[in-house]
Amino acid sequence: MSLGTRQNTQGDGIPDGDDGVLAVAERIRDAVQTVIEGKPDVVRIALTVLLAEGHLLIEDIPGVGKTMLAKALGRAVDCSVQRVQFTPDLLPADITGVSVYHRDRHEFEFNPGPVFANIVLGDEINRASPKTQSALLECMEEMQVSVDGETRRLERPFMVVATQNPSDMEGTYPLPEAQRDRFTARIAVGYPAPQAELDMIDAHSSDSPLDRLEPVATVADVRAMVDRVKSIHVAPGVRRYAVDLVTATRTSSALRLGASPRATIHLVRAARAYAALEGRHYVVPDDLQALAVPVLAHRLLPSPEARMERRSPEQVVSEIVARLPIPSPR
């Protein structure tokens, strides 16, 4: 039976069986695409990261809809959304929260920061100092926050959607390798097609389409979708192919830093979610190939020779995908 078949729904709003994952995902996708027009591949990757319980980094020039995409995803799901505008004077406590002493009660009270939300939009994350950027590391990896010796858990789903300007723009700090590695995928929105830009003029003539966007899924829906995606089958040969892709980045002469074991885990998790969005109960090598660049490229550092030849990590990953043999179905 196809994942797209609609059936009777349970209390979480998802049709019985794994078929409901695609049905609810399609509602979210269609809602987001009323705001982000002409970018179906970008929306698909954003949904893939959400279902993989990952985090998304959106890098592009100002004004192409990076923040709008993150906001639309948060609006489409009826969940808590917090926005943090990263600026040079932002402090770690402004993100995680701080304990305030009350004189009348002679006790400290913890005031949670914006990270205590289901979807956290970090706007222009690379305008803040590396110290402030690092405040997100524990949150993204372990879904918890440690403040004043006490650890507090974050609620599922938890997803950081961060936007950043290209590193050659003024007032930016490059994200440390350790933080880039926490992001499941990195995408660029890019300029819209001329027709899509004409449609945007009409859509934004009176008010923003974001104001008209209504939630089409709940927190319980997303949790159920994430749990069902974890059951997507990954055959031994496909797992080996994922390891081969990552290993090839570590041995490439064009790279001085290859992908980490965390990248392998993120690649397989994202492939499960991608397969679900394709209406399958199993992962195929094509899923890994489609995700190799967005999941792996931002973790890599090119060698000096590759820089001289102006070969980007994206190009190197594409070359690796092209030359590695496809595994057998078993």
C-alpha positions as a LaTeX table, in Angstrom:
\begin{tabular}{lrrr}
\hline
Residue & $x$ (\AA) & $y$ (\AA) & $z$ (\AA) \\
\hline
Met1 & 0.00 & 0.00 & 0.00 \\
Ser2 & 1.29 & 3.49 & $-0.84$ \\
Leu3 & 2.25 & 5.96 & 1.85 \\
Gly4 & $-0.10$ & 8.41 & 0.19 \\
Thr5 & $-3.24$ & 6.36 & 0.85 \\
Arg6 & $-5.54$ & 8.13 & 3.28 \\
Gln7 & $-7.17$ & 6.07 & 6.01 \\
Asn8 & $-9.12$ & 6.65 & 9.21 \\
Thr9 & $-7.26$ & 8.96 & 11.54 \\
Gln10 & $-6.14$ & 8.36 & 15.09 \\
Gly11 & $-6.12$ & 10.87 & 17.91 \\
Asp12 & $-2.83$ & 12.36 & 16.72 \\
Gly13 & $-4.41$ & 13.40 & 13.41 \\
Ile14 & $-2.33$ & 10.97 & 11.32 \\
Pro15 & $-4.08$ & 8.21 & 9.34 \\
Asp16 & $-3.66$ & 4.68 & 10.68 \\
Gly17 & $-0.45$ & 2.98 & 9.62 \\
Asp18 & 2.67 & 4.47 & 8.05 \\
Asp19 & 0.55 & 5.83 & 5.18 \\
Gly20 & $-0.24$ & 8.92 & 7.24 \\
Val21 & 3.31 & 10.30 & 7.20 \\
Leu22 & 3.07 & 11.43 & 3.58 \\
Ala23 & $-0.49$ & 12.67 & 3.98 \\
Val24 & 0.38 & 15.06 & 6.82 \\
Ala25 & 3.71 & 16.02 & 5.24 \\
Glu26 & 1.89 & 17.00 & 2.06 \\
Arg27 & $-0.37$ & 19.32 & 4.04 \\
Ile28 & 2.64 & 21.00 & 5.63 \\
Arg29 & 4.44 & 21.21 & 2.28 \\
Asp30 & 1.44 & 22.75 & 0.50 \\
Ala31 & 0.99 & 25.29 & 3.30 \\
Val32 & 4.64 & 26.36 & 3.22 \\
Gln33 & 4.59 & 26.62 & $-0.58$ \\
Thr34 & 1.81 & 29.21 & $-0.42$ \\
Val35 & 4.48 & 31.46 & 1.11 \\
Ile36 & 7.66 & 30.15 & $-0.57$ \\
Glu37 & 6.75 & 29.94 & $-4.26$ \\
Gly38 & 8.76 & 28.13 & $-6.90$ \\
Lys39 & 11.14 & 26.37 & $-4.48$ \\
Pro40 & 9.77 & 22.82 & $-4.05$ \\
Asp41 & 13.22 & 21.27 & $-3.54$ \\
Val42 & 14.05 & 23.73 & $-0.75$ \\
Val43 & 10.77 & 23.00 & 1.03 \\
Arg44 & 11.33 & 19.25 & 0.64 \\
Ile45 & 14.73 & 19.42 & 2.33 \\
Ala46 & 13.27 & 21.50 & 5.17 \\
Leu47 & 10.56 & 18.87 & 5.73 \\
Thr48 & 13.14 & 16.10 & 5.52 \\
Val49 & 15.19 & 17.70 & 8.29 \\
Leu50 & 12.08 & 18.18 & 10.45 \\
Leu51 & 11.12 & 14.49 & 10.16 \\
Ala52 & 14.73 & 13.43 & 10.79 \\
Glu53 & 14.77 & 15.37 & 14.10 \\
Gly54 & 17.58 & 17.48 & 12.76 \\
His55 & 18.48 & 21.13 & 12.36 \\
Leu56 & 18.60 & 23.23 & 9.21 \\
Leu57 & 21.10 & 25.88 & 8.14 \\
Ile58 & 19.94 & 28.26 & 5.38 \\
Glu59 & 22.76 & 30.23 & 3.79 \\
Asp60 & 22.17 & 32.87 & 1.16 \\
Ile61 & 22.25 & 36.57 & 0.43 \\
Pro62 & 19.75 & 38.85 & 2.21 \\
Gly63 & 16.25 & 39.21 & 0.81 \\
Val64 & 15.67 & 35.83 & $-0.87$ \\
Gly65 & 13.30 & 34.41 & 1.75 \\
Lys66 & 15.52 & 32.62 & 4.27 \\
Thr67 & 13.63 & 33.91 & 7.29 \\
Met68 & 10.28 & 33.60 & 5.51 \\
Leu69 & 10.90 & 29.87 & 4.93 \\
Ala70 & 11.67 & 29.28 & 8.60 \\
Lys71 & 8.63 & 31.27 & 9.71 \\
Ala72 & 6.34 & 29.48 & 7.27 \\
Leu73 & 7.44 & 26.08 & 8.55 \\
Gly74 & 6.74 & 27.20 & 12.11 \\
Arg75 & 3.33 & 28.59 & 11.18 \\
Ala76 & 2.29 & 25.44 & 9.31 \\
Val77 & 2.75 & 23.36 & 12.48 \\
Asp78 & 0.73 & 24.44 & 15.52 \\
Cys79 & 3.70 & 24.53 & 17.87 \\
Ser80 & 5.74 & 27.02 & 19.86 \\
Val81 & 8.08 & 29.14 & 17.75 \\
Gln82 & 10.73 & 31.56 & 19.01 \\
Arg83 & 12.93 & 33.89 & 17.01 \\
Val84 & 16.40 & 35.04 & 18.06 \\
Gln85 & 17.97 & 37.91 & 16.15 \\
Phe86 & 21.69 & 37.20 & 16.38 \\
Thr87 & 23.66 & 40.42 & 16.81 \\
Pro88 & 27.26 & 41.10 & 17.94 \\
Asp89 & 26.11 & 42.06 & 21.46 \\
Leu90 & 23.96 & 38.93 & 22.01 \\
Leu91 & 25.00 & 36.87 & 25.04 \\
Pro92 & 24.65 & 33.10 & 25.64 \\
Ala93 & 22.17 & 33.75 & 28.48 \\
Asp94 & 19.97 & 35.63 & 26.00 \\
Ile95 & 19.45 & 32.27 & 24.27 \\
Thr96 & 19.41 & 29.70 & 27.06 \\
Gly97 & 17.84 & 31.77 & 29.84 \\
Val98 & 19.02 & 33.05 & 33.20 \\
Ser99 & 18.27 & 32.58 & 36.90 \\
Val100 & 16.97 & 35.71 & 38.63 \\
Tyr101 & 17.14 & 36.21 & 42.39 \\
His102 & 13.92 & 37.30 & 44.12 \\
Arg103 & 14.67 & 39.18 & 47.33 \\
Asp104 & 11.20 & 38.80 & 48.81 \\
Arg105 & 11.26 & 35.01 & 48.42 \\
His106 & 15.02 & 34.62 & 48.99 \\
Glu107 & 15.30 & 32.23 & 46.03 \\
Phe108 & 16.35 & 32.06 & 42.42 \\
Glu109 & 13.81 & 31.65 & 39.63 \\
Phe110 & 14.83 & 30.43 & 36.17 \\
Asn111 & 13.56 & 32.52 & 33.29 \\
Pro112 & 13.74 & 30.28 & 30.19 \\
Gly113 & 15.25 & 31.71 & 27.05 \\
Pro114 & 13.89 & 31.47 & 23.52 \\
Val115 & 15.56 & 28.08 & 23.01 \\
Phe116 & 12.69 & 26.53 & 24.99 \\
Ala117 & 10.42 & 26.18 & 21.95 \\
Asn118 & 9.62 & 23.54 & 19.35 \\
Ile119 & 11.07 & 25.52 & 16.47 \\
Val120 & 13.81 & 28.09 & 17.13 \\
Leu121 & 14.60 & 30.54 & 14.35 \\
Gly122 & 18.15 & 31.83 & 14.65 \\
Asp123 & 18.21 & 34.79 & 12.31 \\
Glu124 & 21.62 & 35.69 & 10.85 \\
Ile125 & 23.38 & 33.35 & 13.25 \\
Asn126 & 26.84 & 34.22 & 11.99 \\
Arg127 & 26.55 & 37.87 & 13.05 \\
Ala128 & 26.99 & 36.88 & 16.71 \\
Ser129 & 30.29 & 35.98 & 18.34 \\
Pro130 & 31.47 & 32.34 & 18.40 \\
Lys131 & 30.90 & 32.25 & 22.17 \\
Thr132 & 27.22 & 33.05 & 21.71 \\
Gln133 & 26.91 & 30.67 & 18.76 \\
Ser134 & 28.26 & 27.86 & 20.93 \\
Ala135 & 25.32 & 28.28 & 23.35 \\
Leu136 & 23.29 & 26.22 & 20.89 \\
Leu137 & 25.65 & 23.23 & 20.78 \\
Glu138 & 24.24 & 21.31 & 23.77 \\
Cys139 & 20.66 & 22.17 & 22.79 \\
Met140 & 21.07 & 20.87 & 19.23 \\
Glu141 & 22.93 & 17.69 & 20.09 \\
Glu142 & 21.34 & 16.54 & 23.35 \\
Met143 & 18.02 & 18.43 & 23.42 \\
Gln144 & 18.79 & 19.88 & 26.82 \\
Val145 & 20.06 & 23.07 & 28.42 \\
Ser146 & 22.47 & 23.25 & 31.38 \\
Val147 & 22.27 & 26.50 & 33.36 \\
Asp148 & 23.60 & 27.09 & 36.88 \\
Gly149 & 24.40 & 23.41 & 37.35 \\
Glu150 & 20.89 & 22.23 & 36.47 \\
Thr151 & 19.93 & 20.40 & 33.29 \\
Arg152 & 16.56 & 21.06 & 31.70 \\
Arg153 & 15.12 & 18.96 & 28.88 \\
Leu154 & 13.70 & 20.50 & 25.72 \\
Glu155 & 10.34 & 19.44 & 24.36 \\
Arg156 & 10.00 & 17.32 & 21.22 \\
Pro157 & 9.94 & 18.18 & 18.43 \\
Phe158 & 12.90 & 20.53 & 18.70 \\
Met159 & 14.38 & 22.04 & 15.57 \\
Val160 & 16.79 & 24.92 & 15.06 \\
Val161 & 16.37 & 26.70 & 11.74 \\
Ala162 & 19.28 & 29.11 & 11.39 \\
Thr163 & 19.90 & 31.59 & 8.61 \\
Gln164 & 23.28 & 33.04 & 7.79 \\
Asn165 & 24.72 & 35.49 & 5.31 \\
Pro166 & 27.68 & 34.50 & 3.14 \\
Ser167 & 30.90 & 34.72 & 5.16 \\
Asp168 & 32.42 & 37.35 & 2.85 \\
Met169 & 29.76 & 39.90 & 3.86 \\
Glu170 & 30.53 & 42.57 & 6.45 \\
Gly171 & 29.84 & 41.91 & 10.12 \\
Thr172 & 29.85 & 38.10 & 9.95 \\
Tyr173 & 31.72 & 35.48 & 11.96 \\
Pro174 & 32.32 & 32.07 & 10.36 \\
Leu175 & 30.52 & 29.24 & 12.12 \\
Pro176 & 33.01 & 26.92 & 13.87 \\
Glu177 & 33.34 & 23.43 & 12.40 \\
Ala178 & 31.84 & 21.89 & 15.56 \\
Gln179 & 28.67 & 23.94 & 15.18 \\
Arg180 & 28.28 & 23.35 & 11.44 \\
Asp181 & 28.51 & 19.64 & 12.17 \\
Arg182 & 25.40 & 19.88 & 14.37 \\
Phe183 & 23.26 & 20.98 & 11.43 \\
Thr184 & 21.75 & 18.07 & 9.54 \\
Ala185 & 21.65 & 19.95 & 6.25 \\
Arg186 & 22.54 & 23.26 & 4.67 \\
Ile187 & 20.56 & 24.73 & 1.80 \\
Ala188 & 20.46 & 27.92 & $-0.23$ \\
Val189 & 17.15 & 29.44 & $-1.29$ \\
Gly190 & 18.46 & 31.23 & $-4.36$ \\
Tyr191 & 16.75 & 33.79 & $-6.56$ \\
Pro192 & 13.20 & 32.97 & $-7.67$ \\
Ala193 & 12.31 & 32.29 & $-11.28$ \\
Pro194 & 10.93 & 35.37 & $-13.11$ \\
Gln195 & 7.36 & 34.03 & $-13.10$ \\
Ala196 & 7.55 & 33.18 & $-9.40$ \\
Glu197 & 8.83 & 36.69 & $-8.72$ \\
Leu198 & 5.90 & 38.15 & $-10.67$ \\
Asp199 & 3.51 & 36.03 & $-8.56$ \\
Met200 & 5.23 & 37.33 & $-5.43$ \\
Ile201 & 4.43 & 40.90 & $-6.41$ \\
Asp202 & 0.73 & 40.06 & $-6.53$ \\
Ala203 & 0.81 & 37.92 & $-3.37$ \\
His204 & 2.56 & 40.63 & $-1.34$ \\
Ser205 & 0.64 & 43.60 & $-2.77$ \\
Ser206 & $-1.79$ & 43.95 & 0.16 \\
Asp207 & $-0.44$ & 41.83 & 3.02 \\
Ser208 & 2.02 & 39.03 & 3.60 \\
Pro209 & 0.88 & 35.48 & 2.71 \\
Leu210 & 2.50 & 34.47 & 6.00 \\
Asp211 & $-0.30$ & 36.30 & 7.83 \\
Arg212 & $-2.87$ & 34.12 & 6.07 \\
Leu213 & $-1.10$ & 30.84 & 6.80 \\
Glu214 & $-3.03$ & 28.62 & 9.19 \\
Pro215 & $-1.60$ & 25.57 & 11.02 \\
Val216 & $-2.24$ & 22.28 & 9.20 \\
Ala217 & $-0.56$ & 19.93 & 11.71 \\
Thr218 & $-0.04$ & 19.68 & 15.45 \\
Val219 & 2.90 & 18.87 & 17.70 \\
Ala220 & 1.42 & 15.40 & 18.23 \\
Asp221 & 1.30 & 14.92 & 14.45 \\
Val222 & 4.99 & 15.74 & 14.08 \\
Arg223 & 6.00 & 13.50 & 16.98 \\
Ala224 & 4.06 & 10.60 & 15.47 \\
Met225 & 5.58 & 11.24 & 12.04 \\
Val226 & 9.10 & 11.30 & 13.48 \\
Asp227 & 8.52 & 8.02 & 15.34 \\
Arg228 & 7.19 & 6.31 & 12.21 \\
Val229 & 10.06 & 7.57 & 10.06 \\
Lys230 & 12.46 & 5.79 & 12.43 \\
Ser231 & 10.95 & 2.47 & 11.31 \\
Ile232 & 11.82 & 3.04 & 7.62 \\
His233 & 13.97 & 0.08 & 6.53 \\
Val234 & 17.62 & 0.59 & 5.58 \\
Ala235 & 19.14 & $-2.51$ & 3.98 \\
Pro236 & 22.74 & $-3.50$ & 4.90 \\
Gly237 & 23.96 & $-2.63$ & 1.40 \\
Val238 & 22.46 & 0.85 & 1.61 \\
Arg239 & 24.02 & 1.39 & 5.04 \\
Arg240 & 27.37 & 0.38 & 3.63 \\
Tyr241 & 26.87 & 2.85 & 0.77 \\
Ala242 & 26.29 & 5.65 & 3.29 \\
Val243 & 29.52 & 4.76 & 5.07 \\
Asp244 & 31.38 & 4.61 & 1.74 \\
Leu245 & 30.15 & 8.10 & 0.80 \\
Val246 & 31.34 & 9.57 & 4.08 \\
Thr247 & 34.63 & 7.65 & 4.05 \\
Ala248 & 35.37 & 8.96 & 0.56 \\
Thr249 & 35.29 & 12.53 & 1.91 \\
Arg250 & 37.98 & 11.60 & 4.45 \\
Thr251 & 40.33 & 10.17 & 1.83 \\
Ser252 & 39.77 & 12.77 & $-0.91$ \\
Ser253 & 42.86 & 14.79 & $-1.79$ \\
Ala254 & 40.59 & 17.77 & $-2.46$ \\
Leu255 & 39.53 & 17.96 & 1.20 \\
Arg256 & 41.59 & 18.64 & 4.31 \\
Leu257 & 38.67 & 17.83 & 6.61 \\
Gly258 & 36.23 & 15.04 & 5.83 \\
Ala259 & 32.81 & 14.30 & 7.26 \\
Ser260 & 32.45 & 13.00 & 10.82 \\
Pro261 & 30.65 & 9.86 & 12.06 \\
Arg262 & 27.85 & 12.23 & 13.10 \\
Ala263 & 27.47 & 13.06 & 9.41 \\
Thr264 & 26.91 & 9.37 & 8.62 \\
Ile265 & 24.15 & 9.17 & 11.22 \\
His266 & 22.54 & 12.36 & 9.93 \\
Leu267 & 22.72 & 11.10 & 6.35 \\
Val268 & 20.90 & 7.86 & 7.19 \\
Arg269 & 18.30 & 9.62 & 9.34 \\
Ala270 & 17.63 & 12.13 & 6.59 \\
Ala271 & 17.42 & 9.34 & 4.01 \\
Arg272 & 14.70 & 7.63 & 6.07 \\
Ala273 & 12.69 & 10.86 & 6.13 \\
Tyr274 & 13.31 & 11.45 & 2.42 \\
Ala275 & 12.08 & 7.95 & 1.61 \\
Ala276 & 8.90 & 8.56 & 3.61 \\
Leu277 & 8.28 & 11.76 & 1.65 \\
Glu278 & 8.70 & 9.72 & $-1.54$ \\
Gly279 & 6.02 & 7.28 & $-0.36$ \\
Arg280 & 8.36 & 4.38 & 0.40 \\
His281 & 8.89 & 2.18 & 3.47 \\
Tyr282 & 12.56 & 1.65 & 2.62 \\
Val283 & 15.64 & 3.68 & 1.68 \\
Val284 & 17.26 & 3.35 & $-1.74$ \\
Pro285 & 20.70 & 4.61 & $-2.86$ \\
Asp286 & 19.01 & 7.44 & $-4.79$ \\
Asp287 & 17.89 & 8.92 & $-1.46$ \\
Leu288 & 21.48 & 9.07 & $-0.22$ \\
Gln289 & 22.64 & 10.57 & $-3.51$ \\
Ala290 & 19.96 & 13.27 & $-3.40$ \\
Leu291 & 20.96 & 14.22 & 0.16 \\
Ala292 & 24.74 & 13.89 & $-0.08$ \\
Val293 & 25.42 & 17.54 & $-0.96$ \\
Pro294 & 23.04 & 19.25 & 1.51 \\
Val295 & 23.97 & 16.88 & 4.35 \\
Leu296 & 27.74 & 16.57 & 3.83 \\
Ala297 & 29.14 & 19.62 & 2.01 \\
His298 & 28.87 & 22.17 & 4.86 \\
Arg299 & 30.97 & 19.92 & 7.14 \\
Leu300 & 33.94 & 19.75 & 4.76 \\
Leu301 & 37.00 & 21.95 & 4.35 \\
Pro302 & 38.70 & 22.10 & 0.94 \\
Ser303 & 42.42 & 21.60 & 0.59 \\
Pro304 & 44.64 & 24.53 & $-0.48$ \\
Glu305 & 44.93 & 22.96 & $-3.92$ \\
Ala306 & 41.15 & 22.74 & $-4.26$ \\
Arg307 & 40.84 & 26.37 & $-3.24$ \\
Met308 & 43.36 & 27.33 & $-5.90$ \\
Glu309 & 41.29 & 25.44 & $-8.46$ \\
Arg310 & 38.09 & 26.98 & $-7.04$ \\
Arg311 & 36.55 & 23.58 & $-6.36$ \\
Ser312 & 33.86 & 23.89 & $-3.71$ \\
Pro313 & 32.98 & 21.12 & $-1.22$ \\
Glu314 & 29.68 & 20.78 & $-3.09$ \\
Gln315 & 31.55 & 19.97 & $-6.29$ \\
Val316 & 33.77 & 17.46 & $-4.51$ \\
Val317 & 30.76 & 15.66 & $-2.98$ \\
Ser318 & 29.05 & 15.54 & $-6.39$ \\
Glu319 & 32.20 & 14.00 & $-7.89$ \\
Ile320 & 32.30 & 11.39 & $-5.12$ \\
Val321 & 28.64 & 10.49 & $-5.72$ \\
Ala322 & 29.30 & 10.18 & $-9.45$ \\
Arg323 & 32.24 & 7.82 & $-9.13$ \\
Leu324 & 31.22 & 5.54 & $-6.24$ \\
Pro325 & 29.61 & 2.29 & $-7.42$ \\
Ile326 & 25.94 & 1.74 & $-6.53$ \\
Pro327 & 25.52 & $-1.14$ & $-4.06$ \\
Ser328 & 23.52 & $-4.26$ & $-4.85$ \\
Pro329 & 19.90 & $-4.33$ & $-3.60$ \\
Arg330 & 20.80 & $-6.83$ & $-0.82$ \\
\hline
\end{tabular}
